[in-house]
Amino acid sequence: MITLHHCRDARSFRALWALEEIGIAYELKVLPFPPRYRAREYLQINPFGTVPFLTDGATRMTESAAIPQYLADRYGAPPFRVLPEEPDYGAYLNALHFGEATLTFPQTIVLRYGRLEPEERRLPQAVADYTKWTIGRLRGLETWLAGADYVAAGRFTAADISVAYALMLTKPVGLWDQAPSSLQNYFERVSSRPAFARAKTAQGGEGIF
Ligand SMILES: N[C@@H](CCC(=O)N[C@@H](CS)C(=O)NCC(=O)O)C(=O)O
């Protein structure tokens, strides 16, 4: 049985959405945010204290872009996964990683040092710099995609989950209005998928940010 430790609307939403897209059984454990402080016993399970944390038998995973790839390869099938033989395999892997490493990480600096830290620990310079950085990368993505409906292979895949989550995060971070309209439209389209709604229902309650 697959078990996913999750905080509502955190990066672990990527894993939850992927589970729902593929349609495999899983057990969901929803934690308060941040679990490191608010569910200290969680450190016994995942020493990083972060979400996602997914177990599948002896397999343990903590990276939200790797998990959809793993689930797609092990339990999914095309169209959700892209096969190494396909021309867009490289574009697929690139988008999967780009969604987390390039589009999500800088936003977490903006969120943390603009909103989550107590007033005296906030860093306006970091917020301004990483806001600019994020907007620049979003504009670059718009150019890169050149109006394509999906980030790779001309269809919805695990890579779309990675990139779409980064766009979802621009809302609580406060950057949604500055995102290019083509990317806003892309997000609205992919997030209207039934599996996205099922993931939202499965996590219940309000998002954490
Ligand atoms: N690169 C990892 C980052 C995981 C991560 O930092 N998750 C955040 C939630 S969005 C977290 O658990 N933060 C709480 C903490 O760092 O204590 C991934 O993509 O899953």
Tab-separated table of C-alpha atoms and ligand atoms in Angstrom:
chain	number	residue	atom	x	y	z
A	1	MET	CA	0.000	0.000	0.000
A	2	ILE	CA	1.242	3.479	-0.863
A	3	THR	CA	1.184	6.014	1.977
A	4	LEU	CA	1.536	9.749	1.410
A	5	HIS	CA	2.287	12.250	4.158
A	6	HIS	CA	0.940	15.576	3.048
A	7	CYS	CA	0.174	19.151	4.105
A	8	ARG	CA	-2.726	20.816	2.319
A	9	ASP	CA	-1.595	22.588	-0.860
A	10	ALA	CA	2.105	22.083	-0.055
A	11	ARG	CA	4.427	20.557	-2.650
A	12	SER	CA	3.076	17.145	-1.653
A	13	PHE	CA	-0.014	18.154	-3.636
A	14	ARG	CA	1.987	17.079	-6.705
A	15	ALA	CA	2.137	13.525	-5.389
A	16	LEU	CA	-1.536	13.532	-4.409
A	17	TRP	CA	-2.614	14.802	-7.823
A	18	ALA	CA	-0.451	12.158	-9.537
A	19	LEU	CA	-1.996	9.393	-7.411
A	20	GLU	CA	-5.437	10.599	-8.430
A	21	GLU	CA	-4.506	10.868	-12.115
A	22	ILE	CA	-3.217	7.297	-12.159
A	23	GLY	CA	-6.041	6.014	-9.962
A	24	ILE	CA	-4.099	3.796	-7.579
A	25	ALA	CA	-5.101	3.096	-3.981
A	26	TYR	CA	-3.250	5.066	-1.321
A	27	GLU	CA	-3.474	6.069	2.291
A	28	LEU	CA	-3.289	9.812	2.953
A	29	LYS	CA	-1.928	11.282	6.168
A	30	VAL	CA	-2.548	15.000	6.408
A	31	LEU	CA	-0.210	16.859	8.751
A	32	PRO	CA	-0.292	20.381	10.193
A	33	PHE	CA	2.212	22.816	8.665
A	34	PRO	CA	5.096	22.879	9.273
A	35	PRO	CA	5.242	19.308	10.565
A	36	ARG	CA	8.797	19.937	11.806
A	37	TYR	CA	7.264	22.093	14.580
A	38	ARG	CA	3.649	21.088	14.747
A	39	ALA	CA	3.976	17.297	14.480
A	40	ARG	CA	7.432	16.671	15.917
A	41	GLU	CA	6.951	12.896	15.944
A	42	TYR	CA	6.980	13.118	12.146
A	43	LEU	CA	10.781	13.560	12.297
A	44	GLN	CA	10.967	9.913	13.356
A	45	ILE	CA	9.347	8.977	10.056
A	46	ASN	CA	10.994	11.555	7.805
A	47	PRO	CA	14.170	13.045	9.288
A	48	PHE	CA	13.976	16.019	6.885
A	49	GLY	CA	10.608	16.964	8.375
A	50	THR	CA	9.331	17.936	4.933
A	51	VAL	CA	6.379	16.881	2.814
A	52	PRO	CA	5.870	14.988	0.614
A	53	PHE	CA	6.926	11.731	2.163
A	54	LEU	CA	5.758	8.719	0.201
A	55	THR	CA	6.306	5.095	1.022
A	56	ASP	CA	5.612	2.192	-1.271
A	57	GLY	CA	6.800	-0.989	0.388
A	58	ALA	CA	10.489	-0.398	1.128
A	59	THR	CA	10.631	2.620	-1.191
A	60	ARG	CA	10.833	6.018	0.551
A	61	MET	CA	10.634	9.262	-1.392
A	62	THR	CA	10.753	12.932	-0.379
A	63	GLU	CA	10.924	14.858	-3.666
A	64	SER	CA	7.689	16.151	-5.147
A	65	ALA	CA	8.854	16.088	-8.764
A	66	ALA	CA	10.430	12.634	-8.513
A	67	ILE	CA	7.281	11.090	-7.009
A	68	PRO	CA	4.977	11.725	-10.004
A	69	GLN	CA	7.747	10.396	-12.259
A	70	TYR	CA	8.089	7.283	-10.102
A	71	LEU	CA	4.337	6.695	-9.969
A	72	ALA	CA	3.996	7.272	-13.709
A	73	ASP	CA	6.821	4.848	-14.511
A	74	ARG	CA	5.798	2.178	-12.057
A	75	TYR	CA	2.011	2.346	-12.147
A	76	GLY	CA	1.043	4.671	-14.970
A	77	ALA	CA	0.958	4.325	-18.696
A	78	PRO	CA	1.071	6.690	-21.609
A	79	PRO	CA	-0.513	9.197	-21.988
A	80	PHE	CA	0.432	10.196	-18.394
A	81	ARG	CA	4.032	9.019	-18.660
A	82	VAL	CA	6.428	9.791	-21.466
A	83	LEU	CA	8.534	6.895	-22.650
A	84	PRO	CA	12.307	7.231	-23.223
A	85	GLU	CA	11.729	6.289	-26.862
A	86	GLU	CA	9.476	9.296	-27.440
A	87	PRO	CA	10.973	12.424	-29.042
A	88	ASP	CA	9.837	14.611	-26.137
A	89	TYR	CA	11.306	12.461	-23.343
A	90	GLY	CA	14.015	15.048	-22.640
A	91	ALA	CA	11.524	17.913	-22.689
A	92	TYR	CA	9.333	15.927	-20.273
A	93	LEU	CA	12.140	15.341	-17.754
A	94	ASN	CA	13.290	18.919	-18.103
A	95	ALA	CA	9.820	20.282	-17.334
A	96	LEU	CA	9.392	17.877	-14.412
A	97	HIS	CA	12.540	19.214	-12.757
A	98	PHE	CA	12.100	22.813	-13.904
A	99	GLY	CA	8.751	22.966	-12.097
A	100	GLU	CA	10.404	22.355	-8.746
A	101	ALA	CA	14.004	23.521	-9.019
A	102	THR	CA	13.483	26.673	-11.051
A	103	LEU	CA	9.862	27.706	-10.563
A	104	THR	CA	9.022	26.646	-7.011
A	105	PHE	CA	12.130	27.129	-4.917
A	106	PRO	CA	12.477	30.923	-5.479
A	107	GLN	CA	8.812	31.408	-4.592
A	108	THR	CA	9.364	29.765	-1.237
A	109	ILE	CA	11.948	32.474	-0.430
A	110	VAL	CA	9.321	35.128	-1.220
A	111	LEU	CA	6.718	33.324	0.878
A	112	ARG	CA	8.987	32.679	3.831
A	113	TYR	CA	10.697	36.056	4.072
A	114	GLY	CA	7.677	38.063	2.993
A	115	ARG	CA	4.892	36.378	4.974
A	116	LEU	CA	5.695	33.353	7.090
A	117	GLU	CA	8.568	34.657	9.234
A	118	PRO	CA	7.792	37.005	12.116
A	119	GLU	CA	8.058	40.698	11.193
A	120	GLU	CA	11.565	41.163	12.635
A	121	ARG	CA	13.006	38.312	10.539
A	122	ARG	CA	11.534	39.417	7.198
A	123	LEU	CA	13.908	40.292	4.367
A	124	PRO	CA	12.401	42.807	1.917
A	125	GLN	CA	15.484	42.703	-0.332
A	126	ALA	CA	15.250	38.912	-0.708
A	127	VAL	CA	11.502	39.188	-1.361
A	128	ALA	CA	12.032	41.845	-4.050
A	129	ASP	CA	14.922	39.975	-5.711
A	130	TYR	CA	13.228	36.568	-5.777
A	131	THR	CA	9.946	38.104	-6.922
A	132	LYS	CA	11.758	39.573	-9.925
A	133	TRP	CA	13.592	36.299	-10.453
A	134	THR	CA	10.350	34.290	-10.422
A	135	ILE	CA	8.540	36.651	-12.784
A	136	GLY	CA	11.510	36.502	-15.153
A	137	ARG	CA	11.424	32.701	-15.167
A	138	LEU	CA	7.657	32.728	-15.769
A	139	ARG	CA	8.132	35.012	-18.766
A	140	GLY	CA	10.868	32.698	-19.991
A	141	LEU	CA	8.531	29.738	-19.660
A	142	GLU	CA	5.911	31.530	-21.723
A	143	THR	CA	8.472	32.015	-24.502
A	144	TRP	CA	9.735	28.423	-24.137
A	145	LEU	CA	6.241	26.939	-24.445
A	146	ALA	CA	5.360	29.154	-27.428
A	147	GLY	CA	1.640	28.641	-26.958
A	148	ALA	CA	1.768	24.850	-26.530
A	149	ASP	CA	-1.158	23.364	-24.613
A	150	TYR	CA	1.091	21.204	-22.405
A	151	VAL	CA	4.695	21.390	-21.235
A	152	ALA	CA	5.839	18.311	-23.184
A	153	ALA	CA	4.739	15.655	-25.629
A	154	GLY	CA	1.557	17.515	-26.661
A	155	ARG	CA	-0.503	15.950	-23.894
A	156	PHE	CA	-1.092	16.102	-20.132
A	157	THR	CA	1.718	14.266	-18.312
A	158	ALA	CA	3.410	14.102	-14.917
A	159	ALA	CA	5.509	17.085	-16.005
A	160	ASP	CA	2.371	19.242	-16.146
A	161	ILE	CA	1.712	18.418	-12.505
A	162	SER	CA	5.155	19.706	-11.588
A	163	VAL	CA	4.845	22.978	-13.504
A	164	ALA	CA	1.161	23.556	-12.704
A	165	TYR	CA	1.853	23.235	-8.973
A	166	ALA	CA	4.420	26.025	-9.260
A	167	LEU	CA	1.753	28.175	-10.918
A	168	MET	CA	-0.753	27.247	-8.199
A	169	LEU	CA	1.769	28.475	-5.631
A	170	THR	CA	1.945	31.932	-7.238
A	171	LYS	CA	-1.542	32.576	-5.791
A	172	PRO	CA	-0.713	32.423	-2.064
A	173	VAL	CA	2.731	33.903	-2.756
A	174	GLY	CA	1.002	36.898	-4.361
A	175	LEU	CA	2.556	36.621	-7.822
A	176	TRP	CA	-0.411	35.222	-9.756
A	177	ASP	CA	-1.428	38.632	-11.136
A	178	GLN	CA	2.065	39.117	-12.543
A	179	ALA	CA	2.149	35.723	-14.258
A	180	PRO	CA	1.754	35.842	-18.064
A	181	SER	CA	-1.879	35.345	-19.064
A	182	SER	CA	-1.006	32.345	-21.257
A	183	LEU	CA	0.334	30.574	-18.140
A	184	GLN	CA	-2.714	31.584	-16.116
A	185	ASN	CA	-4.896	30.073	-18.844
A	186	TYR	CA	-2.742	26.946	-18.889
A	187	PHE	CA	-3.127	26.542	-15.130
A	188	GLU	CA	-6.896	27.053	-15.268
A	189	ARG	CA	-7.124	24.403	-17.976
A	190	VAL	CA	-5.034	21.688	-16.333
A	191	SER	CA	-6.480	22.344	-12.880
A	192	SER	CA	-9.973	21.750	-14.251
A	193	ARG	CA	-9.109	18.063	-14.609
A	194	PRO	CA	-11.261	15.781	-12.428
A	195	ALA	CA	-8.161	14.310	-10.731
A	196	PHE	CA	-7.171	17.782	-9.511
A	197	ALA	CA	-10.616	18.204	-7.940
A	198	ARG	CA	-10.399	14.738	-6.391
A	199	ALA	CA	-7.012	15.603	-4.863
A	200	LYS	CA	-8.472	18.807	-3.390
A	201	THR	CA	-11.385	16.829	-1.956
A	202	ALA	CA	-9.083	14.134	-0.572
A	203	GLN	CA	-6.964	16.658	1.341
A	204	GLY	CA	-10.062	18.427	2.700
A	205	GLY	CA	-10.049	21.720	4.587
A	206	GLU	CA	-8.234	24.910	3.715
A	207	GLY	CA	-4.799	25.228	2.077
A	208	ILE	CA	-1.927	26.046	4.418
A	209	PHE	CA	-0.649	29.247	2.839
B	1	LIG	N1	12.447	19.756	-2.995
B	1	LIG	C1	11.479	19.191	-2.083
B	1	LIG	C2	11.132	20.253	-1.036
B	1	LIG	C3	10.217	19.733	0.056
B	1	LIG	C4	9.784	20.861	0.976
B	1	LIG	O1	10.588	21.728	1.376
B	1	LIG	N2	8.483	20.850	1.328
B	1	LIG	C5	7.933	21.910	2.161
B	1	LIG	C6	6.430	22.021	1.910
B	1	LIG	S1	6.035	22.868	0.448
B	1	LIG	C7	8.061	21.567	3.613
B	1	LIG	O2	7.846	20.442	3.986
B	1	LIG	N3	8.388	22.570	4.437
B	1	LIG	C8	8.410	22.416	5.864
B	1	LIG	C9	9.802	22.460	6.418
B	1	LIG	O3	10.761	22.699	5.687
B	1	LIG	O4	9.914	22.255	7.622
B	1	LIG	C10	10.249	18.751	-2.888
B	1	LIG	O5	10.118	19.125	-4.066
B	1	LIG	O6	9.425	17.997	-2.382
